[in-house]
mmCIF file of C-alpha atoms in Angstrom:
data_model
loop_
_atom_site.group_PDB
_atom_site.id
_atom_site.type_symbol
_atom_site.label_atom_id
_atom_site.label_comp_id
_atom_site.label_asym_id
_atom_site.label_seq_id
_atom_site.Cartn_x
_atom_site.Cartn_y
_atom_site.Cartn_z
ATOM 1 C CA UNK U 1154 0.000 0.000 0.000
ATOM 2 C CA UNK U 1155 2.652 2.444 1.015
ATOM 3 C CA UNK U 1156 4.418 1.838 -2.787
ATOM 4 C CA UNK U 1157 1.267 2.419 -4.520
ATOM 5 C CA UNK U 1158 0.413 6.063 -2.367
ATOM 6 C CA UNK U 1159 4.619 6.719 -2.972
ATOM 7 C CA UNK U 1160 3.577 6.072 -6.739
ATOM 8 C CA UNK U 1161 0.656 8.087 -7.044
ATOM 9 C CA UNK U 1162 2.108 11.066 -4.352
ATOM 10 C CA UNK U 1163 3.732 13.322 -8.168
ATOM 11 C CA UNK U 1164 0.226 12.577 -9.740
ATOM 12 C CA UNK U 1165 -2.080 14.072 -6.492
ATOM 13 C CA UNK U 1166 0.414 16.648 -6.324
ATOM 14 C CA UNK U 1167 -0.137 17.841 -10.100
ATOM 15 C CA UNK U 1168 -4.142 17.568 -9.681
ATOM 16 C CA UNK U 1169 -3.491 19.631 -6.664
ATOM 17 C CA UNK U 1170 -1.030 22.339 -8.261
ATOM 18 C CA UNK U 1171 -4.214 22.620 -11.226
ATOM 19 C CA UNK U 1172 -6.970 23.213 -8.812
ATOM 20 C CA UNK U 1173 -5.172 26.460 -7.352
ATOM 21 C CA UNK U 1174 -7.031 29.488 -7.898
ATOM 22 C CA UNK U 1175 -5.165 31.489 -11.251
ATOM 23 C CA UNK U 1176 -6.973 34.428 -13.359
ATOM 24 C CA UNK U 1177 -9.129 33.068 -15.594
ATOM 25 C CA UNK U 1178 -7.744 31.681 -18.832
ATOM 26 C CA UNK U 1179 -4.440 30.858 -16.482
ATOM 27 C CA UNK U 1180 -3.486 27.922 -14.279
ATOM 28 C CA UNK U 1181 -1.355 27.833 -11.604
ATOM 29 C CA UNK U 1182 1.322 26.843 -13.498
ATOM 30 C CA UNK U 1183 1.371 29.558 -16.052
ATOM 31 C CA UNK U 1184 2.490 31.397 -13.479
ATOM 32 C CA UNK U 1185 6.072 32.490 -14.367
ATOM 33 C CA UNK U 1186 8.963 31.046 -12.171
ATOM 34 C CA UNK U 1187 12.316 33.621 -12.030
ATOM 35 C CA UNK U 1188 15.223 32.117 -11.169
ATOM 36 C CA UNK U 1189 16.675 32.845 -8.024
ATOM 37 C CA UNK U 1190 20.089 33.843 -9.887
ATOM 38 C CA UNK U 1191 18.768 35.540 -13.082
ATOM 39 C CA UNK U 1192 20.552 38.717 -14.337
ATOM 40 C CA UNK U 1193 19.211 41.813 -13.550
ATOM 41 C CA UNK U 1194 20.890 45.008 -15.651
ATOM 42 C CA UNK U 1195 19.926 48.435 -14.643
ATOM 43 C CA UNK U 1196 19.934 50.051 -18.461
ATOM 44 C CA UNK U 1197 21.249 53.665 -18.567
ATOM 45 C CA UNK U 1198 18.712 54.403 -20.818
ATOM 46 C CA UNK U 1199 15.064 52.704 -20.229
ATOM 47 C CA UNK U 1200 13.201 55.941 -20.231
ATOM 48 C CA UNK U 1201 15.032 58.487 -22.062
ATOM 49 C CA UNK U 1202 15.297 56.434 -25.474
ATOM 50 C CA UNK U 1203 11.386 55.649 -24.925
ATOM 51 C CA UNK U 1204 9.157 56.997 -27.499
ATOM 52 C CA UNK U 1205 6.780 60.124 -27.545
ATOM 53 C CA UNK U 1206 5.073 59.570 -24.455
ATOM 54 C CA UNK U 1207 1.124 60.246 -26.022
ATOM 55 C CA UNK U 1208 1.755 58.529 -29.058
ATOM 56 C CA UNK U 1209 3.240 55.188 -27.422
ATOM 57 C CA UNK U 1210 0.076 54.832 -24.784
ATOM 58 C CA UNK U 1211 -2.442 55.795 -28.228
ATOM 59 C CA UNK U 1212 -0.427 52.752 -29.858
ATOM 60 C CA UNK U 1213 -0.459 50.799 -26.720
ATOM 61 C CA UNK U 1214 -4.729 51.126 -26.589
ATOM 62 C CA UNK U 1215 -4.661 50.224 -29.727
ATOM 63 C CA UNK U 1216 -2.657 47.357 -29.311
ATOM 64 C CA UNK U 1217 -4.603 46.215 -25.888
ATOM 65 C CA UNK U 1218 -7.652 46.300 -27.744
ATOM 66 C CA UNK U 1219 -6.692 44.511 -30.529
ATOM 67 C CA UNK U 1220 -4.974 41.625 -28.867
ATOM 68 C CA UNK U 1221 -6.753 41.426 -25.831
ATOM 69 C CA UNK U 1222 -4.266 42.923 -23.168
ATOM 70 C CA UNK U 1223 -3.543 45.593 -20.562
ATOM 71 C CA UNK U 1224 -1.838 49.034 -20.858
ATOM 72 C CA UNK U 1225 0.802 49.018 -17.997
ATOM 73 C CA UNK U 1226 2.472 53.023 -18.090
ATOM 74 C CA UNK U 1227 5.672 52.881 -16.206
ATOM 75 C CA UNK U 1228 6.488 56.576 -15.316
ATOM 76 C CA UNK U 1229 10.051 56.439 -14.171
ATOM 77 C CA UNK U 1230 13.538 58.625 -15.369
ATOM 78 C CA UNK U 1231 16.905 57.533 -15.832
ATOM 79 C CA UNK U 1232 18.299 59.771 -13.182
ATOM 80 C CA UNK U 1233 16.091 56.920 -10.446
ATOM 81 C CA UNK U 1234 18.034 53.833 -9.271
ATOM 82 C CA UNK U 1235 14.258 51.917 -8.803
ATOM 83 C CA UNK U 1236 13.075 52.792 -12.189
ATOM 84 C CA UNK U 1237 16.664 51.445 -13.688
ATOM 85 C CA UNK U 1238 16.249 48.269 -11.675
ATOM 86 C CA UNK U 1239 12.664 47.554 -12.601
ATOM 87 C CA UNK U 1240 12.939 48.240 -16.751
ATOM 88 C CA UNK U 1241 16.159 45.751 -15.840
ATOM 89 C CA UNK U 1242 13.919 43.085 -14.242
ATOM 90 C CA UNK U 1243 11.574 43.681 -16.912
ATOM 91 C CA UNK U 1244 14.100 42.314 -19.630
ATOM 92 C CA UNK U 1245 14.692 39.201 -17.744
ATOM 93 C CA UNK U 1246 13.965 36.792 -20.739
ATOM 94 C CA UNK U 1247 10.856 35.080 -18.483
ATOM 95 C CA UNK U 1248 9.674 37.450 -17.321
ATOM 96 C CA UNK U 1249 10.032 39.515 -20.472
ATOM 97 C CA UNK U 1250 7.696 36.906 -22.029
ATOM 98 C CA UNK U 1251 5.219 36.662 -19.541
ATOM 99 C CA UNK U 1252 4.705 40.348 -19.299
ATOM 100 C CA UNK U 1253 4.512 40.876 -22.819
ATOM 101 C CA UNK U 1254 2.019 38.206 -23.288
ATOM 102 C CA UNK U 1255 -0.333 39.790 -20.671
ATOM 103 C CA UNK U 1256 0.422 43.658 -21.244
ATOM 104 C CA UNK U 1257 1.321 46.735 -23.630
ATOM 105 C CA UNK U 1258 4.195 48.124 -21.988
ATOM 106 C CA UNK U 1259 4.645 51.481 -22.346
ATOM 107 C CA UNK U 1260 7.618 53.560 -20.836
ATOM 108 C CA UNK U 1261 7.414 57.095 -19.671
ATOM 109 C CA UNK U 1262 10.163 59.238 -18.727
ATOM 110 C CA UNK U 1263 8.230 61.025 -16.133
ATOM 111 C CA UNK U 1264 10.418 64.083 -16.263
ATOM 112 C CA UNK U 1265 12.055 64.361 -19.084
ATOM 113 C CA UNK U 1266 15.145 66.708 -19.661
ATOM 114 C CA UNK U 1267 13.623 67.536 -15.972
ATOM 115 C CA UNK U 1268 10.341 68.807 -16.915
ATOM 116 C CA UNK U 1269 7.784 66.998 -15.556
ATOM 117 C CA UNK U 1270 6.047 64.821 -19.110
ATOM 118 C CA UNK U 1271 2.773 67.222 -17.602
ATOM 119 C CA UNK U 1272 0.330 65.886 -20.705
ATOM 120 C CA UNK U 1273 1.213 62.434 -19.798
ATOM 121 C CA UNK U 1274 1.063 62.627 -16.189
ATOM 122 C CA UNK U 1275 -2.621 64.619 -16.662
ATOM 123 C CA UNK U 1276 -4.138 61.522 -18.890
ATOM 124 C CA UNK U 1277 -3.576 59.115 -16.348
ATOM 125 C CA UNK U 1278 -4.828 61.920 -13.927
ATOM 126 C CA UNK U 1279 -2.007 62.750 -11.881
ATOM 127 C CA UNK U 1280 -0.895 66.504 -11.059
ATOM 128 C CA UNK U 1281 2.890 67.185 -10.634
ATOM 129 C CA UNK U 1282 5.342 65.234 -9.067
ATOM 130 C CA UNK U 1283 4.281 61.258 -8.546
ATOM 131 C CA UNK U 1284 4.492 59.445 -5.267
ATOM 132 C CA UNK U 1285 7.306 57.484 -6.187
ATOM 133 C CA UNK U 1286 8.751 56.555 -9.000
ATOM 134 C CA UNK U 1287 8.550 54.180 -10.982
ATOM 135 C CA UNK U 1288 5.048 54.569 -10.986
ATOM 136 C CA UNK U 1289 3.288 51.458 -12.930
ATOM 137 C CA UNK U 1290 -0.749 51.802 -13.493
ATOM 138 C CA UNK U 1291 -2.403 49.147 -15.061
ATOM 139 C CA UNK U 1292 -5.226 49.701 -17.061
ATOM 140 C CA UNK U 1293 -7.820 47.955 -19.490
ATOM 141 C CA UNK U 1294 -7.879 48.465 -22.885
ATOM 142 C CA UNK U 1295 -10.128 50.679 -22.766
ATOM 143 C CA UNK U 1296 -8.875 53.112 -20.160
ATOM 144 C CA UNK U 1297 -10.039 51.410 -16.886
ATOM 145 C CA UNK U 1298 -7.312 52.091 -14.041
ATOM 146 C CA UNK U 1299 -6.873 48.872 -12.139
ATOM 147 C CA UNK U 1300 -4.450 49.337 -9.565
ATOM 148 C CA UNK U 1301 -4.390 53.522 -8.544
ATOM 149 C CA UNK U 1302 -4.052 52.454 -4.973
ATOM 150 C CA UNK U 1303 -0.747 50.858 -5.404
ATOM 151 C CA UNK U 1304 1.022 52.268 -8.552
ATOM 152 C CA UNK U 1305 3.798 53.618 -7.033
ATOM 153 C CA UNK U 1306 4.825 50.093 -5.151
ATOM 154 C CA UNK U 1307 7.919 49.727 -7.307
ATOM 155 C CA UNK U 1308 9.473 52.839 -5.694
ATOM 156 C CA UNK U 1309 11.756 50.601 -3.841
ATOM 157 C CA UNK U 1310 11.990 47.911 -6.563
ATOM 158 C CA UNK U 1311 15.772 47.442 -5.673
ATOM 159 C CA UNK U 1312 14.596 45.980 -2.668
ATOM 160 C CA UNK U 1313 12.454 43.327 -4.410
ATOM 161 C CA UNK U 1314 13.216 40.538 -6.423
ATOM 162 C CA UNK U 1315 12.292 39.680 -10.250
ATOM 163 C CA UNK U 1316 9.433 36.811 -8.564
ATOM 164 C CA UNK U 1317 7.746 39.792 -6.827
ATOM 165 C CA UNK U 1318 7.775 41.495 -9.786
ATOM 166 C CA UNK U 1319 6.437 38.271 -11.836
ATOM 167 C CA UNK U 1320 3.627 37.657 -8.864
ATOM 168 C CA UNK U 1321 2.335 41.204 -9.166
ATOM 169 C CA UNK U 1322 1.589 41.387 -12.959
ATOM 170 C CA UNK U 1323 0.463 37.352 -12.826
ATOM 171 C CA UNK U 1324 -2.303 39.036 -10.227
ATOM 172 C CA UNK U 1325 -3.490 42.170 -12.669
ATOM 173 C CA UNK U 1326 -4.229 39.522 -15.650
ATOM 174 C CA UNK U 1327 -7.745 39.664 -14.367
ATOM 175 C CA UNK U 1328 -8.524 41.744 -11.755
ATOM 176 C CA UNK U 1329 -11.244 43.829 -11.291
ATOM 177 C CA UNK U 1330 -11.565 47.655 -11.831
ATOM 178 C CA UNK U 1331 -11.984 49.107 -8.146
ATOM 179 C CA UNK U 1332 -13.825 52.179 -9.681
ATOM 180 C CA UNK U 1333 -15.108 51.928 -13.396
ATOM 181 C CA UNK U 1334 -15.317 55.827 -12.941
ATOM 182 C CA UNK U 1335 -11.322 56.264 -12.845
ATOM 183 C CA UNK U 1336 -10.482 55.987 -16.354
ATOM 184 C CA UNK U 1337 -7.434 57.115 -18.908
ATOM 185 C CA UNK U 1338 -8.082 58.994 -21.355
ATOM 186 C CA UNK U 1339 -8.058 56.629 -24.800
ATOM 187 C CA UNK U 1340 -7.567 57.852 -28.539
ATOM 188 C CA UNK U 1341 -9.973 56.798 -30.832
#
């Protein structure tokens, strides 16, 4: 008897592992696994060499809606440690991936050449300097802000690691608007 439950133990472990809760359309396993040792780069340039900052979110809608994603607007600067560190965790080839196949990324250098980006910054509703930086709101594709109440989390992303960063998009896939009201502005 105690063969035959040693046997079956990987098999009750894999029906258990599928019947965790994951957004809908995901499983538990979908959920991307970092390695403990991957690289992370902090790139010199993440937010200055970013696009126009209104014409990358009209093309990120756009995008959203077409493939059936979220806008995430990361409002960081070069000049910020925390914003460096998170666009570096971002490029982490798994995570890279995951992200991407979930959300529209779209980078905003939150004060460029040390002006604040103020048109930006208005559309997702915000009036001069941010909380923290990088800020990261989440929205639909059609303008619905997701997670207002904790944006600016990633402030002290070089005290996180690339799994935290990993667990926190795998949980926007599907969650809820808190206020249908508190939208972004969308072209079109």
């Amino acid at each position: 008897m105690r063969i035959v439950l040693t046997a079956l133990a990987p098999a009750f472990a894999l029906i258990l592992l599928a019947a965790c809760s994951a957004p809908e359309g995901e499983t538990a396993l979908d959920r991307p696994i970092i390695p403990a040792d991957a690289e992370i780069t902090a790139p010199e340039d993440a937010y200055a060499a970013a696009p126009p900052a209104l014409e990358a979110l009209d093309a990120a809608f756009e995008a959203a809606a077409r493939d059936g994603r979220r806008v995430a607007a990361i409002f960081g600067g070069d000049w910020c440690p925390d914003c460096r560190i998170f666009a570096g965790m971002l490029e982490i080839p798994e995570l890279a991936a995951f992200v991407e196949r979930h959300f529209v990324i779209v980078k905003i250098d939150a004060e460029r050449t040390g002006e604040l980006n103020a048109e930006a910054l208005a559309r997702y509703g915000y009036e001069g300097r941010l909380e923290g930086y990088p800020t990261v709101v989440v929205t639909t594709a059609d303008g619905v802000v997701i997670n207002r109440a904790n944006a600016a989390e990633w402030r002290t992303a070089r005290e996180r690691s690339p799994q935290d960063v990993a667990d926190w998009f795998h949980a926007l896939i599907t969650a809820p608007a808190p206020d249908e009201t508190d939208r972004v502005a969308v072209a079109g």
